[in-house]
Tab-separated table of C-alpha atoms in Angstrom:
chain	number	residue	atom	x	y	z
A	1	UNK	CA	21.979	11.220	7.151
A	2	UNK	CA	18.427	10.857	8.474
A	3	UNK	CA	17.246	7.275	8.887
A	4	UNK	CA	13.654	6.230	8.231
A	5	UNK	CA	12.323	2.975	9.658
A	6	UNK	CA	10.101	1.187	7.140
A	7	UNK	CA	8.014	-1.640	8.571
A	8	UNK	CA	7.004	-4.129	5.905
A	9	UNK	CA	9.842	-2.717	3.837
A	10	UNK	CA	10.426	-5.836	1.739
A	11	UNK	CA	6.759	-5.919	0.775
A	12	UNK	CA	5.294	-4.584	-2.437
A	13	UNK	CA	4.691	-0.925	-1.584
A	14	UNK	CA	7.331	-0.866	1.131
A	15	UNK	CA	10.164	-1.925	-1.184
A	16	UNK	CA	9.301	0.714	-3.777
A	17	UNK	CA	9.149	3.312	-1.016
A	18	UNK	CA	12.592	2.284	0.250
A	19	UNK	CA	13.939	2.890	-3.266
A	20	UNK	CA	12.436	6.376	-3.377
A	21	UNK	CA	13.652	7.202	0.141
A	22	UNK	CA	17.210	6.220	-0.703
A	23	UNK	CA	17.115	8.137	-3.955
A	24	UNK	CA	15.886	11.170	-2.005
A	25	UNK	CA	18.910	10.995	0.296
A	26	UNK	CA	17.448	9.141	3.286
A	27	UNK	CA	18.882	6.049	4.923
A	28	UNK	CA	16.358	3.213	5.135
A	29	UNK	CA	16.048	0.688	7.931
A	30	UNK	CA	13.728	-2.140	6.945
A	31	UNK	CA	11.817	-4.213	9.492
A	32	UNK	CA	9.974	-7.187	8.033
A	33	UNK	CA	9.123	-10.723	9.136
A	34	UNK	CA	9.125	-11.954	5.498
A	35	UNK	CA	5.665	-13.490	5.928
A	36	UNK	CA	4.539	-12.208	2.516
A	37	UNK	CA	7.812	-11.193	0.878
A	38	UNK	CA	11.289	-12.459	0.115
A	39	UNK	CA	14.762	-11.443	1.225
A	40	UNK	CA	15.811	-11.220	-2.452
A	41	UNK	CA	13.879	-7.950	-2.665
A	42	UNK	CA	16.759	-6.307	-0.805
A	43	UNK	CA	19.073	-7.280	-3.662
A	44	UNK	CA	16.695	-5.651	-6.128
A	45	UNK	CA	16.611	-2.431	-4.109
A	46	UNK	CA	20.408	-2.460	-3.976
A	47	UNK	CA	20.744	-2.910	-7.733
A	48	UNK	CA	18.391	0.019	-8.386
A	49	UNK	CA	19.877	2.483	-5.917
A	50	UNK	CA	23.440	1.297	-5.455
A	51	UNK	CA	22.771	1.340	-1.706
A	52	UNK	CA	21.964	-1.701	0.427
A	53	UNK	CA	19.325	-0.813	3.004
A	54	UNK	CA	19.643	-2.002	6.571
A	55	UNK	CA	17.464	-5.044	7.151
A	56	UNK	CA	16.167	-6.489	10.407
A	57	UNK	CA	14.055	-9.644	10.226
A	58	UNK	CA	11.672	-8.751	13.019
A	59	UNK	CA	7.928	-9.153	13.500
A	60	UNK	CA	6.257	-5.963	14.682
A	61	UNK	CA	4.214	-8.099	17.067
A	62	UNK	CA	7.447	-8.621	19.014
A	63	UNK	CA	7.817	-5.337	20.880
A	64	UNK	CA	11.101	-6.321	22.527
A	65	UNK	CA	12.860	-7.035	19.244
A	66	UNK	CA	11.313	-3.904	17.764
A	67	UNK	CA	12.795	-1.865	20.610
A	68	UNK	CA	16.168	-3.453	19.906
A	69	UNK	CA	15.995	-2.202	16.312
A	70	UNK	CA	15.539	1.391	17.456
A	71	UNK	CA	18.431	1.069	19.889
A	72	UNK	CA	20.622	-0.448	17.176
A	73	UNK	CA	19.787	2.422	14.795
A	74	UNK	CA	19.720	5.569	16.965
A	75	UNK	CA	19.530	7.903	13.939
A	76	UNK	CA	15.927	6.895	13.112
A	77	UNK	CA	13.905	10.110	12.767
A	78	UNK	CA	10.570	8.806	11.475
A	79	UNK	CA	8.606	5.643	10.734
A	80	UNK	CA	6.559	4.563	7.733
A	81	UNK	CA	4.281	1.758	8.877
A	82	UNK	CA	3.263	-0.687	6.151
A	83	UNK	CA	3.456	-4.001	8.011
A	84	UNK	CA	-0.042	-5.491	7.939
A	85	UNK	CA	-2.123	-8.251	6.434
A	86	UNK	CA	-3.858	-6.693	3.446
A	87	UNK	CA	-6.257	-8.924	1.481
A	88	UNK	CA	-9.962	-8.056	1.678
A	89	UNK	CA	-11.186	-11.557	0.845
A	90	UNK	CA	-8.806	-13.284	3.232
A	91	UNK	CA	-9.789	-10.909	6.031
A	92	UNK	CA	-13.402	-12.044	5.725
A	93	UNK	CA	-12.234	-15.632	6.208
A	94	UNK	CA	-9.624	-14.886	8.909
A	95	UNK	CA	-10.788	-11.840	10.855
A	96	UNK	CA	-8.954	-12.718	14.070
A	97	UNK	CA	-5.635	-12.874	12.239
A	98	UNK	CA	-6.262	-9.427	10.732
A	99	UNK	CA	-7.309	-7.751	13.962
A	100	UNK	CA	-4.389	-9.190	15.901
A	101	UNK	CA	-1.744	-8.545	13.268
A	102	UNK	CA	-2.821	-5.134	12.015
A	103	UNK	CA	-3.812	-3.520	15.307
A	104	UNK	CA	-1.256	-4.970	17.713
A	105	UNK	CA	1.606	-4.238	15.328
A	106	UNK	CA	0.532	-0.586	15.133
A	107	UNK	CA	0.260	-0.299	18.901
A	108	UNK	CA	3.727	-1.791	19.321
A	109	UNK	CA	5.238	0.539	16.732
A	110	UNK	CA	3.756	3.636	18.371
A	111	UNK	CA	4.735	2.542	21.880
A	112	UNK	CA	8.320	1.903	20.839
A	113	UNK	CA	8.482	5.116	18.791
A	114	UNK	CA	7.373	7.272	21.690
A	115	UNK	CA	9.651	5.453	24.143
A	116	UNK	CA	12.607	6.078	21.835
A	117	UNK	CA	11.709	9.715	21.138
A	118	UNK	CA	10.804	9.285	17.450
A	119	UNK	CA	7.858	11.633	16.828
A	120	UNK	CA	6.927	11.274	13.130
A	121	UNK	CA	4.718	8.538	11.650
A	122	UNK	CA	3.422	8.045	8.117
A	123	UNK	CA	0.658	5.462	8.199
A	124	UNK	CA	-0.349	3.250	5.298
A	125	UNK	CA	-4.124	3.636	5.232
A	126	UNK	CA	-6.625	2.837	2.523
A	127	UNK	CA	-9.627	4.094	0.602
A	128	UNK	CA	-11.517	1.183	2.163
A	129	UNK	CA	-12.241	3.490	5.109
A	130	UNK	CA	-14.830	5.255	2.912
A	131	UNK	CA	-16.835	2.104	2.238
A	132	UNK	CA	-19.096	2.798	-0.729
A	133	UNK	CA	-18.998	6.623	-0.942
A	134	UNK	CA	-22.197	8.590	-1.529
A	135	UNK	CA	-20.370	11.017	-3.825
A	136	UNK	CA	-17.593	10.297	-6.350
A	137	UNK	CA	-14.809	11.162	-6.640
A	138	UNK	CA	-14.289	10.837	-2.895
A	139	UNK	CA	-12.585	13.590	-0.896
A	140	UNK	CA	-10.920	13.414	2.503
A	141	UNK	CA	-14.034	15.064	3.963
A	142	UNK	CA	-16.264	12.147	2.994
A	143	UNK	CA	-17.709	10.281	5.960
A	144	UNK	CA	-15.996	7.119	7.135
A	145	UNK	CA	-18.643	4.422	6.815
A	146	UNK	CA	-19.073	1.044	8.417
A	147	UNK	CA	-16.352	-1.166	6.996
A	148	UNK	CA	-17.291	-3.838	4.482
A	149	UNK	CA	-14.464	-6.166	5.540
A	150	UNK	CA	-12.295	-6.837	8.599
A	151	UNK	CA	-9.324	-5.492	6.605
A	152	UNK	CA	-11.131	-2.206	6.028
A	153	UNK	CA	-12.141	-2.086	9.658
A	154	UNK	CA	-8.524	-2.472	10.803
A	155	UNK	CA	-7.623	0.598	8.738
A	156	UNK	CA	-10.473	2.597	10.276
A	157	UNK	CA	-9.553	1.527	13.789
A	158	UNK	CA	-5.863	2.202	13.151
A	159	UNK	CA	-6.630	5.746	12.069
A	160	UNK	CA	-8.721	6.230	15.224
A	161	UNK	CA	-5.903	4.847	17.373
A	162	UNK	CA	-3.413	7.264	15.857
A	163	UNK	CA	-5.708	10.256	16.304
A	164	UNK	CA	-6.545	9.345	19.895
A	165	UNK	CA	-2.875	8.951	20.802
A	166	UNK	CA	-1.797	12.163	19.066
A	167	UNK	CA	-4.592	14.256	20.563
A	168	UNK	CA	-3.944	12.832	24.011
A	169	UNK	CA	-0.817	14.967	24.016
A	170	UNK	CA	1.632	12.180	23.198
A	171	UNK	CA	4.818	13.296	21.422
A	172	UNK	CA	3.603	12.052	18.045
A	173	UNK	CA	2.543	13.608	14.747
A	174	UNK	CA	1.250	11.664	11.814
A	175	UNK	CA	0.230	11.743	8.181
A	176	UNK	CA	-2.367	9.188	7.096
A	177	UNK	CA	-2.136	8.274	3.424
A	178	UNK	CA	-5.384	6.784	2.173
A	179	UNK	CA	-4.358	5.206	-1.056
A	180	UNK	CA	-6.378	3.532	-3.659
A	181	UNK	CA	-5.313	0.488	-5.740
A	182	UNK	CA	-1.543	0.240	-6.274
A	183	UNK	CA	-0.428	-1.718	-9.323
A	184	UNK	CA	2.630	-2.061	-11.544
A	185	UNK	CA	6.322	-2.527	-10.824
A	186	UNK	CA	9.533	-0.545	-10.826
A	187	UNK	CA	10.508	0.353	-14.415
A	188	UNK	CA	13.831	-1.449	-13.917
A	189	UNK	CA	11.897	-4.705	-13.366
A	190	UNK	CA	14.146	-5.305	-10.352
A	191	UNK	CA	11.240	-5.245	-7.866
A	192	UNK	CA	7.498	-5.657	-8.175
A	193	UNK	CA	4.522	-7.370	-6.615
A	194	UNK	CA	5.569	-10.878	-5.593
A	195	UNK	CA	2.849	-12.470	-3.456
A	196	UNK	CA	3.374	-15.781	-1.742
A	197	UNK	CA	0.944	-18.409	-2.984
A	198	UNK	CA	-2.217	-17.472	-4.873
A	199	UNK	CA	-2.375	-13.704	-5.484
A	200	UNK	CA	-5.050	-11.809	-3.578
A	201	UNK	CA	-4.748	-8.692	-5.759
A	202	UNK	CA	-6.013	-8.303	-9.309
A	203	UNK	CA	-2.964	-7.374	-11.386
A	204	UNK	CA	-0.585	-10.141	-10.244
A	205	UNK	CA	-3.423	-12.577	-10.896
A	206	UNK	CA	-3.763	-11.078	-14.383
A	207	UNK	CA	-0.053	-11.384	-15.126
A	208	UNK	CA	0.200	-14.895	-13.687
A	209	UNK	CA	-2.782	-15.958	-15.805
A	210	UNK	CA	-1.291	-14.327	-18.897
A	211	UNK	CA	1.983	-16.211	-18.473
A	212	UNK	CA	0.211	-19.513	-17.816
A	213	UNK	CA	0.686	-19.960	-14.064
A	214	UNK	CA	-3.069	-19.685	-13.506
A	215	UNK	CA	-5.629	-21.320	-15.826
A	216	UNK	CA	-8.145	-18.488	-15.810
A	217	UNK	CA	-8.757	-15.085	-14.245
A	218	UNK	CA	-11.934	-14.725	-12.214
A	219	UNK	CA	-13.763	-11.413	-12.505
A	220	UNK	CA	-15.863	-11.153	-9.375
A	221	UNK	CA	-19.263	-9.889	-10.469
A	222	UNK	CA	-20.663	-8.363	-13.661
A	223	UNK	CA	-23.948	-7.190	-12.174
A	224	UNK	CA	-22.794	-4.099	-10.287
A	225	UNK	CA	-24.370	-0.719	-11.097
A	226	UNK	CA	-21.456	0.306	-13.304
A	227	UNK	CA	-21.260	0.749	-17.096
A	228	UNK	CA	-19.994	-2.791	-17.750
A	229	UNK	CA	-21.178	-4.418	-14.511
A	230	UNK	CA	-17.714	-4.922	-12.977
A	231	UNK	CA	-16.230	-3.075	-10.000
A	232	UNK	CA	-14.541	0.281	-10.555
A	233	UNK	CA	-11.297	1.252	-8.838
A	234	UNK	CA	-8.651	3.973	-8.960
A	235	UNK	CA	-5.485	2.152	-10.068
A	236	UNK	CA	-2.288	3.989	-9.130
A	237	UNK	CA	1.265	3.217	-10.181
A	238	UNK	CA	3.248	1.887	-7.221
A	239	UNK	CA	6.211	4.195	-7.916
A	240	UNK	CA	3.919	7.233	-7.885
A	241	UNK	CA	2.493	5.950	-4.621
A	242	UNK	CA	5.958	5.417	-3.133
A	243	UNK	CA	6.901	9.013	-3.933
A	244	UNK	CA	3.892	10.225	-1.934
A	245	UNK	CA	5.392	8.615	1.175
A	246	UNK	CA	8.655	10.478	0.654
A	247	UNK	CA	6.974	13.884	0.425
A	248	UNK	CA	4.895	13.006	3.497
A	249	UNK	CA	8.074	12.202	5.455
A	250	UNK	CA	9.672	15.433	4.297
A	251	UNK	CA	6.606	17.390	5.392
A	252	UNK	CA	6.739	15.874	8.884
A	253	UNK	CA	10.472	16.305	9.323
A	254	UNK	CA	10.342	19.898	8.097
A	255	UNK	CA	7.435	20.537	10.499
A	256	UNK	CA	5.226	21.920	7.741
A	257	UNK	CA	2.095	20.044	8.757
A	258	UNK	CA	-1.021	22.132	9.336
A	259	UNK	CA	-2.287	19.795	12.077
A	260	UNK	CA	-0.879	17.044	14.307
A	261	UNK	CA	-2.697	14.482	12.134
A	262	UNK	CA	-3.211	15.073	8.410
A	263	UNK	CA	-5.022	12.867	5.913
A	264	UNK	CA	-4.468	12.656	2.159
A	265	UNK	CA	-6.044	10.642	-0.637
A	266	UNK	CA	-3.378	9.155	-2.890
A	267	UNK	CA	-4.928	8.245	-6.229
A	268	UNK	CA	-5.147	9.252	-9.867
A	269	UNK	CA	-8.655	10.694	-9.847
A	270	UNK	CA	-9.751	8.258	-12.546
A	271	UNK	CA	-11.975	5.227	-12.107
A	272	UNK	CA	-11.404	2.149	-14.240
A	273	UNK	CA	-13.479	-1.037	-14.203
A	274	UNK	CA	-12.020	-4.495	-13.815
A	275	UNK	CA	-13.062	-5.385	-17.350
A	276	UNK	CA	-11.543	-2.169	-18.695
A	277	UNK	CA	-8.297	-3.042	-16.932
A	278	UNK	CA	-8.330	-6.537	-18.436
A	279	UNK	CA	-8.973	-5.107	-21.901
A	280	UNK	CA	-6.198	-2.529	-21.527
A	281	UNK	CA	-3.741	-5.220	-20.424
A	282	UNK	CA	-4.534	-7.307	-23.499
A	283	UNK	CA	-4.109	-4.322	-25.799
A	284	UNK	CA	-0.758	-3.096	-24.432
A	285	UNK	CA	0.825	-6.558	-24.123
A	286	UNK	CA	-0.770	-8.317	-27.078
A	287	UNK	CA	-1.440	-11.297	-24.813
A	288	UNK	CA	-4.878	-12.919	-24.777
A	289	UNK	CA	-6.145	-13.276	-21.239
A	290	UNK	CA	-8.585	-16.079	-20.413
A	291	UNK	CA	-11.138	-14.922	-17.860
A	292	UNK	CA	-14.565	-15.850	-16.600
A	293	UNK	CA	-17.223	-14.087	-14.594
A	294	UNK	CA	-17.590	-15.355	-11.039
A	295	UNK	CA	-19.985	-14.456	-8.241
A	296	UNK	CA	-19.449	-11.241	-6.335
A	297	UNK	CA	-16.775	-11.461	-3.653
A	298	UNK	CA	-17.817	-10.670	-0.108
A	299	UNK	CA	-16.355	-7.417	1.160
A	300	UNK	CA	-15.852	-5.785	-2.259
A	301	UNK	CA	-16.963	-2.185	-2.771
A	302	UNK	CA	-18.840	-1.447	-5.988
A	303	UNK	CA	-16.949	1.639	-7.118
A	304	UNK	CA	-14.540	4.170	-5.676
A	305	UNK	CA	-12.000	6.610	-7.023
A	306	UNK	CA	-10.122	9.521	-5.519
A	307	UNK	CA	-10.303	13.242	-5.584
A	308	UNK	CA	-6.529	13.825	-5.190
A	309	UNK	CA	-6.740	17.630	-5.140
A	310	UNK	CA	-5.562	17.984	-1.539
A	311	UNK	CA	-2.462	15.850	-2.120
A	312	UNK	CA	-1.789	17.693	-5.366
A	313	UNK	CA	-1.930	21.139	-3.767
A	314	UNK	CA	-0.759	20.629	-0.173
A	315	UNK	CA	1.850	17.898	-0.669
A	316	UNK	CA	2.786	18.954	-4.169
A	317	UNK	CA	2.385	15.334	-5.253
A	318	UNK	CA	0.724	14.156	-8.477
A	319	UNK	CA	0.275	10.739	-10.039
A	320	UNK	CA	2.144	10.814	-13.344
A	321	UNK	CA	2.330	7.316	-14.829
A	322	UNK	CA	-0.254	6.157	-17.388
A	323	UNK	CA	-2.296	3.019	-16.904
A	324	UNK	CA	-0.747	1.592	-20.090
A	325	UNK	CA	2.840	2.049	-18.898
A	326	UNK	CA	1.882	0.771	-15.461
A	327	UNK	CA	0.417	-2.466	-16.815
A	328	UNK	CA	3.441	-2.934	-19.077
A	329	UNK	CA	5.728	-2.591	-16.066
A	330	UNK	CA	3.745	-5.285	-14.254
A	331	UNK	CA	4.054	-7.568	-17.290
A	332	UNK	CA	7.798	-6.989	-17.622
A	333	UNK	CA	8.188	-7.846	-13.950
A	334	UNK	CA	6.236	-11.071	-14.384
A	335	UNK	CA	8.460	-12.037	-17.333
A	336	UNK	CA	11.561	-11.454	-15.198
A	337	UNK	CA	10.157	-13.481	-12.300
A	338	UNK	CA	9.504	-16.379	-14.646
A	339	UNK	CA	12.936	-16.152	-16.255
């Protein structure tokens, strides 16, 4: 059985990807320092799949311990690299933390991979690399603009690092998945988004407000040049997103890639405003959601949504879940978390 190392594998997207990998017949080896996740996630993965993934509590900043993981699991054939700090607003406040954590961890992963003869890397990138696109929906050919946040800049720099290393002749090939805004939870309600402390992402803040953990939801800005004044995003179901990582791994392992580095947008192709998302949540759950308009948040992009045609045709991947079912899954998960 082929083993896939998943850094950040107890995190939100990582845990859902581990589920899909195991259900696709891969063996998963999780590396995570549990800085923004909980060990109980492994139990949830096990209940869903019937298989307990290997888990190593290791920080990717520790290259020696990371090397030990590869030596302990010699069947690792590829890596999916999620481990990173990920909140736009926090990155504006703590840029040094983001640059150190996100860039050094990537460098360590690639150095250890190449030293251990593991050639295939799927990298967790982001639509933030596009900044505010000139044309919507945004394709992979759109120019990468100056980042609007340190978080976005770490994704741009990480992509450049990967390309430079690959095209230097190093024994590495990579697929960069630029995904849009993942939301929702596994339909089993065994795993979902479980941030430590105050949520930095919109949907867990919505669900925590709806259940009474937060007094009010802040909508950052209602004066953008959008139909209702709030930001527009492409919200993608996390299970759909996880499945994109599996097909990317399969493409690398089957050596079907058209180039040493390939890039794919992973989104639905539909833009939805923050206020539309709030309204949809209230309609599908029947729960009134207290919210107020706050000032714009530094680092936020006005509007962006994907053109997923390349992923649809080349990878054979398509987002399938509706926004209604996705929000319901997030709500069911919140109800489980709160007993």
